[in-house]
Short mmCIF file of C-alpha atoms in Angstrom, two decimals:
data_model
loop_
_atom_site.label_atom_id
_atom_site.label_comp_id
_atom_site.label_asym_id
_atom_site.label_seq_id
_atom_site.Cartn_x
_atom_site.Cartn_y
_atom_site.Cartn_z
CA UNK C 767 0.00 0.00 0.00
CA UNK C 768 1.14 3.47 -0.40
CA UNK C 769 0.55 6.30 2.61
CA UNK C 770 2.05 9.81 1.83
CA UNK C 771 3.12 11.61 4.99
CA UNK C 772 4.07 15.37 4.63
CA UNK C 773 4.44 14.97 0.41
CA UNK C 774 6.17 11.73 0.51
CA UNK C 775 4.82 8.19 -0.87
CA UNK C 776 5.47 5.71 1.70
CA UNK C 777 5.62 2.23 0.62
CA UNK C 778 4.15 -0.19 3.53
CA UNK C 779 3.67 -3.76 3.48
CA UNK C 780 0.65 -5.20 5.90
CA UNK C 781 0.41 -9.03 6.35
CA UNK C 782 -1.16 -11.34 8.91
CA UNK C 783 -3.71 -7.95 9.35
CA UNK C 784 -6.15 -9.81 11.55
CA UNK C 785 -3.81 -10.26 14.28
CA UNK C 786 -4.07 -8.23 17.40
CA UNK C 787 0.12 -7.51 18.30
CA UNK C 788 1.81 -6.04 16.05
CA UNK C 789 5.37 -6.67 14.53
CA UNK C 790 6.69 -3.78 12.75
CA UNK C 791 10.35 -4.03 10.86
CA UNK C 792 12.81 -1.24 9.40
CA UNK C 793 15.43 -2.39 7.13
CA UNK C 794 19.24 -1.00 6.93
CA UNK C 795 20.43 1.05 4.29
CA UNK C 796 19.92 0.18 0.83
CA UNK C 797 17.90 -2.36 2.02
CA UNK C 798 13.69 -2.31 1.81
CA UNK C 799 10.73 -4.26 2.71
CA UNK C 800 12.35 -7.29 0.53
CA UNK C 801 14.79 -8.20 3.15
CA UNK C 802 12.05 -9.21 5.06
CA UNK C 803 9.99 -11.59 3.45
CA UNK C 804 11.87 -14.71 4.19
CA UNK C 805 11.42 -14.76 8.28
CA UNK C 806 7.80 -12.82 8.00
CA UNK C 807 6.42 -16.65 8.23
CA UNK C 808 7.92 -17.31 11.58
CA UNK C 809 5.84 -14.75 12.98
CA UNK C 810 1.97 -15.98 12.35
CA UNK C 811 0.69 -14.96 15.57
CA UNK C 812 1.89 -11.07 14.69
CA UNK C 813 0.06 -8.19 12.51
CA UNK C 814 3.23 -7.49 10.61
CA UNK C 815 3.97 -3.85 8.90
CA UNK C 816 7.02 -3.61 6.82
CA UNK C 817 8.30 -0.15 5.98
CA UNK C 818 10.53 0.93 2.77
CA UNK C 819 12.49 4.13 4.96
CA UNK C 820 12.70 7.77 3.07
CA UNK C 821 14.71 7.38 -0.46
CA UNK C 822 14.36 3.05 -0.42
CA UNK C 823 12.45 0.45 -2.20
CA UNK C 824 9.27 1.26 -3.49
CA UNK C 825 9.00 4.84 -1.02
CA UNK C 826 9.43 8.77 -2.76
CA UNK C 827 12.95 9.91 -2.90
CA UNK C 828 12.81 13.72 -2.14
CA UNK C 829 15.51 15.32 -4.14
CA UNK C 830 16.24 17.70 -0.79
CA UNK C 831 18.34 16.25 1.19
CA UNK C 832 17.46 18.15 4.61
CA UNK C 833 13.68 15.76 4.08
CA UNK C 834 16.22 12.89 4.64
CA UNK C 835 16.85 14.26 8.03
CA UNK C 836 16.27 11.41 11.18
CA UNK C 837 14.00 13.90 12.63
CA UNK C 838 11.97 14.44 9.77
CA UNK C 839 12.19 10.59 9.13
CA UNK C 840 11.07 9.65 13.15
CA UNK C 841 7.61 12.19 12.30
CA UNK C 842 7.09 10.17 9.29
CA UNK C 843 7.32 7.17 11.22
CA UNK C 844 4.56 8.75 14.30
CA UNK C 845 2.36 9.67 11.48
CA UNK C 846 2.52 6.64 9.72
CA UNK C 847 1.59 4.54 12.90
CA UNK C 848 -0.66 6.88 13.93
CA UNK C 849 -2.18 6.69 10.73
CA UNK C 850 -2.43 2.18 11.24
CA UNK C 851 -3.64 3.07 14.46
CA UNK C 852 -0.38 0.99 15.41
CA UNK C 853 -0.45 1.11 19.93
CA UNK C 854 1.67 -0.91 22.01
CA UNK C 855 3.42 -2.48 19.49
CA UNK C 856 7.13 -3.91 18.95
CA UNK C 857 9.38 -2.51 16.45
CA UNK C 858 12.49 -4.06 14.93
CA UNK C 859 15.13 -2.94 12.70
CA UNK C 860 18.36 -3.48 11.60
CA UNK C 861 21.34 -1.49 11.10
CA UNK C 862 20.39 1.93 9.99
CA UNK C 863 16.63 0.50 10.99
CA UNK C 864 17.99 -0.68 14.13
CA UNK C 865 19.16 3.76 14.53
CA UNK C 866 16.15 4.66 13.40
CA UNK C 867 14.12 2.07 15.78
CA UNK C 868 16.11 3.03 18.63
CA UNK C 869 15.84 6.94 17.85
CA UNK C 870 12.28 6.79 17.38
CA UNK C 871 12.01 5.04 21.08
CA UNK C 872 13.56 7.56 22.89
CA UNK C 873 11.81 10.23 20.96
CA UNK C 874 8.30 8.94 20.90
CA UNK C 875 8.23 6.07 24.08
CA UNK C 876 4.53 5.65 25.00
CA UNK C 877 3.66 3.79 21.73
CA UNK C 878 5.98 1.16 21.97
CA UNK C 879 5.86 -2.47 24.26
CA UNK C 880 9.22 -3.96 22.84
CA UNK C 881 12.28 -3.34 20.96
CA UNK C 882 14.55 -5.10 19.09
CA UNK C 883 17.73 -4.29 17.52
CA UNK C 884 19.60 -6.11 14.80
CA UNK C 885 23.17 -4.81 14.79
CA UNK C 886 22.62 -0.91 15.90
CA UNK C 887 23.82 1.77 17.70
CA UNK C 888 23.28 4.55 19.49
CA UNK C 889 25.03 6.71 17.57
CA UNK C 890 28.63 8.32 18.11
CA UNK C 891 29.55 9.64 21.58
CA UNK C 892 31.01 12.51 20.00
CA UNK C 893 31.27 15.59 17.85
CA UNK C 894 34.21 15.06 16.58
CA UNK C 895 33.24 11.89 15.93
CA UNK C 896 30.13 12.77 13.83
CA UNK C 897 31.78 15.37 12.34
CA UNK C 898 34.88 12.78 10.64
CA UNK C 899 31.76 10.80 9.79
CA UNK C 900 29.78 13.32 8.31
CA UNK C 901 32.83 14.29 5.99
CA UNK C 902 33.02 10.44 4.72
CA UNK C 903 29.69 10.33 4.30
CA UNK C 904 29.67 12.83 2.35
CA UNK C 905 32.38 11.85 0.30
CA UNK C 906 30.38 8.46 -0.33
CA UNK C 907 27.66 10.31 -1.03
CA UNK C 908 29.48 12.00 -3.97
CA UNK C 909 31.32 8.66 -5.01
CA UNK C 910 27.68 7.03 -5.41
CA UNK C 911 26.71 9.86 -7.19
CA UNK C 912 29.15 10.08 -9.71
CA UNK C 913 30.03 6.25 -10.00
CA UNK C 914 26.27 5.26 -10.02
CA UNK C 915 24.87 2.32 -8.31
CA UNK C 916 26.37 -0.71 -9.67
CA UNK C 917 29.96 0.75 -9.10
CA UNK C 918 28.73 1.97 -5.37
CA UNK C 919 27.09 -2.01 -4.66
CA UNK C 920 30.08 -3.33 -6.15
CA UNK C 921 32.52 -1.68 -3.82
CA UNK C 922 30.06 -1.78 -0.64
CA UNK C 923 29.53 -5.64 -1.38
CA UNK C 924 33.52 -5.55 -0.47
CA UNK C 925 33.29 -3.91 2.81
CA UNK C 926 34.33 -5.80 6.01
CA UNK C 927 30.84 -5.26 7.23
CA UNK C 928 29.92 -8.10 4.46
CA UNK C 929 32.40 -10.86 4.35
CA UNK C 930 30.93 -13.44 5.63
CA UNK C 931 27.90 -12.29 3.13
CA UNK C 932 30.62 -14.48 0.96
CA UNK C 933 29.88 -17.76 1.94
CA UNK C 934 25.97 -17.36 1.63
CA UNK C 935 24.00 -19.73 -1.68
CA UNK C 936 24.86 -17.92 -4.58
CA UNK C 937 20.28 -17.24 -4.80
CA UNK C 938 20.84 -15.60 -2.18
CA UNK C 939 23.40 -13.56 -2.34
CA UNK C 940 21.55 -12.31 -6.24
CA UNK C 941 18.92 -11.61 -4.27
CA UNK C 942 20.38 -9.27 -1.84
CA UNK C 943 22.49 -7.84 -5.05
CA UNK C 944 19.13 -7.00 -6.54
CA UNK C 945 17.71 -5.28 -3.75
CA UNK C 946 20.93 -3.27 -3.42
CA UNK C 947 20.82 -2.47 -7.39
CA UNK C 948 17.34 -1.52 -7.13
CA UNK C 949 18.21 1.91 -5.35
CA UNK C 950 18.14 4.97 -6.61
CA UNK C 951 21.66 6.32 -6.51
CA UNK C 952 20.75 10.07 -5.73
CA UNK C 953 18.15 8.89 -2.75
CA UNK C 954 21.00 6.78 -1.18
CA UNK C 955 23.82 9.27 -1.05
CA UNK C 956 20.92 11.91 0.13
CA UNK C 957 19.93 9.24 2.83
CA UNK C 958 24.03 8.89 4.05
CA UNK C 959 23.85 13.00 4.33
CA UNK C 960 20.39 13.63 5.97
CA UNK C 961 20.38 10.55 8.73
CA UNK C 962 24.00 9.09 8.71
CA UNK C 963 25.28 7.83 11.65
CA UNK C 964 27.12 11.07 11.31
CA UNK C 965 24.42 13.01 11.08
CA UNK C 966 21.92 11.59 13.90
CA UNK C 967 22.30 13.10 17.40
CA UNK C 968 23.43 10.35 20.31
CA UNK C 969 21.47 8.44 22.27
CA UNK C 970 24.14 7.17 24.70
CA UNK C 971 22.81 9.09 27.42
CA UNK C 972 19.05 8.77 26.51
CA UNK C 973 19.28 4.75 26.00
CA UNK C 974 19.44 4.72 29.96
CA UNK C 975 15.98 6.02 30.47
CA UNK C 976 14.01 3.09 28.37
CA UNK C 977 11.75 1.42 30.14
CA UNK C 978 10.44 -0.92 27.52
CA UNK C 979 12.36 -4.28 27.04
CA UNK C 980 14.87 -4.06 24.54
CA UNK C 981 16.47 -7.20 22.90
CA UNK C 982 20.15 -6.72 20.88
CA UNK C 983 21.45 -9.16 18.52
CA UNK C 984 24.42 -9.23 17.15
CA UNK C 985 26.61 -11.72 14.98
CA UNK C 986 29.72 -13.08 16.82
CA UNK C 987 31.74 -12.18 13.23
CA UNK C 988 30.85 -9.05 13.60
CA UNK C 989 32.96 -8.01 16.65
CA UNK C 990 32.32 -4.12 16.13
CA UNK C 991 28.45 -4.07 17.02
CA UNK C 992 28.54 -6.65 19.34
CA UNK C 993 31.01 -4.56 20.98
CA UNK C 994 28.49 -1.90 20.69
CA UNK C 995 25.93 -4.11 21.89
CA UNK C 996 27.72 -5.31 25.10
CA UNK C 997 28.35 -1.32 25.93
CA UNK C 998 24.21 -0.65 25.33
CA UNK C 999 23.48 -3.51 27.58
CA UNK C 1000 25.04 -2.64 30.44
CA UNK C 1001 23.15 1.08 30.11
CA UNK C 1002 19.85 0.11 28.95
CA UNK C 1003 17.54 -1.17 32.26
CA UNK C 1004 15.65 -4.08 30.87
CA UNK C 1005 17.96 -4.93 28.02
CA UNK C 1006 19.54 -8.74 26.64
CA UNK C 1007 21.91 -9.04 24.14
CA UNK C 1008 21.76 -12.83 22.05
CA UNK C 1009 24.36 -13.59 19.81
CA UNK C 1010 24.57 -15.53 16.49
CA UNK C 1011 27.28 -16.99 14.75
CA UNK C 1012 27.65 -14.86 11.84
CA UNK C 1013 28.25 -11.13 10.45
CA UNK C 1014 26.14 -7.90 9.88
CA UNK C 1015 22.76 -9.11 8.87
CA UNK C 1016 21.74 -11.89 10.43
CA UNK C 1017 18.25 -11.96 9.30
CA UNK C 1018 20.15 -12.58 5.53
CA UNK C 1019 22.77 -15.12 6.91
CA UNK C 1020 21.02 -17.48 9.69
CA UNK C 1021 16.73 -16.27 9.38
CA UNK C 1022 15.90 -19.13 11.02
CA UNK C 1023 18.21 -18.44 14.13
CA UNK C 1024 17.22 -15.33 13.63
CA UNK C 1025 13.67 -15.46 13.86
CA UNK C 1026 13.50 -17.82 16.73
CA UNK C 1027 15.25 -15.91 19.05
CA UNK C 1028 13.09 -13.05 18.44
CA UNK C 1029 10.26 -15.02 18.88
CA UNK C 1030 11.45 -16.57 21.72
CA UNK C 1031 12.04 -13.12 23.26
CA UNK C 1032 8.80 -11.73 22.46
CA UNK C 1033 6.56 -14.37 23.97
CA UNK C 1034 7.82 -13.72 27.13
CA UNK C 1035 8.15 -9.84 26.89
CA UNK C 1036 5.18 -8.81 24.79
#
């Protein structure tokens, strides 16, 4: 279904609609509902929304880059729920979802029952850190620009972050190529500049005044965010933090694992 919010056509994904709980799940960036659709049917007993983010998927891709900002993005987000007349629901994301999930629960709290993270972060502790990440952002930005996508997925494809991404069935690994392809070039690099990790305020010392239970996984390859993740649990009152053996995106690499522990986790907490 489509939903604008403030000028912008939000793509949105409903399934399981006569369910009472709802599931909702924000992808990471370049990433869209797609990602998904393969561990939706481990979650029956949910009303499940699925959300293409500002410049992804099948959602408008404002040309000004200041529409891409998180704020901005978090008021989409209230409006849209508001809008499914979404209350005391969980939300999920991952990556830049997992941000955008975690921002929106410290911004807007009283909607929420759970929360679960798929490799985030708070953000940066610093300025100067945002700042040294807001000037390579912006040089990706420019670099996806210029080279267009397939050069950009072909060089982010080789990042660290995706390694073990290597060793997944080749069907898979087209698929998550095609998603990636399927981005608008201008709409990503506007995306890194408006709600960047560099560009996103941090929630260090706000993640310490959630009440809702929070659940962070991480993949044991990936020794940054579970480093990250280790840090947020020991802040965040009524937090876990369940590891998988893999890297990044863990709803790509082991969905089943996945899946189950967040179900797991929400049958007891929601």
């Amino acid at each position: 279904m489509k939903m604008e919010i403030e000028g912008v056509n939000y793509h949105i994904e409903l399934m399981n609609e006569d369910k009472e709980q709802a599931l909702v799940f924000l992808h990471g960036f370049t990433g869209s509902t797609k990602t998904w659709h393969k561990i939706v049917p481990w979650f029956e007993e949910h009303k499940i929304v699925l959300i293409d983010l500002l410049g992804h998927g099948g959602t408008d891709s404002p040309k000004d880059p200041e529409r891409y900002s998180m704020e901005q993005q978090l008021r989409d987000l209230e409006k849209i729920f508001d809008h499914l007349g979404l209350t005391n629901f969980a939300l999920a994301g991952y990556s830049m979802g997992g941000r955008t999930a975690l921002a929106y629960a410290c911004n807007f709290p009283g909607r929420l029952s759970a929360l679960l993270l798929e490799s985030s972060s708070p953000g940066l502790k610093t300025e100067e850190q945002r700042s040294e990440r807001r000037k390579n952002d912006g040089k990706l930005a420019e670099r996806i620009v210029s080279g267009g996508i397939i050069s950009f997925v072909d060089s982010w494809e080789k990042t660290p972050l995706f390694r073990t991404q290597d060793t997944l069935p080749e069907d898979v690994k087209a698929e998550v190529r095609e998603e990636r392809l399927a981005q608008n070039p201008i709409s990503l690099a506007n995306s890194l500049i408006g709600m960047g990790t560099g560009a996103q305020e941090s929630y260090w010392e706000t993640i310490s005044q959630l009440e809702i239970p929070v659940l962070l996984v991480t993949g044991k390859l990936d020794e940054k965010f579970t480093a990250i993740a280790e840090e947020m649990v020991s802040v965040i009152p009524n937090s876990e933090h369940r590891e998988i053996v893999a890297g990044h995106a863990l709803h790509v690499e082991k969905p089943a694992e996945f899946a189950t522990i967040v179900g797991e986790y929400l049958k007891k907490n929601f």
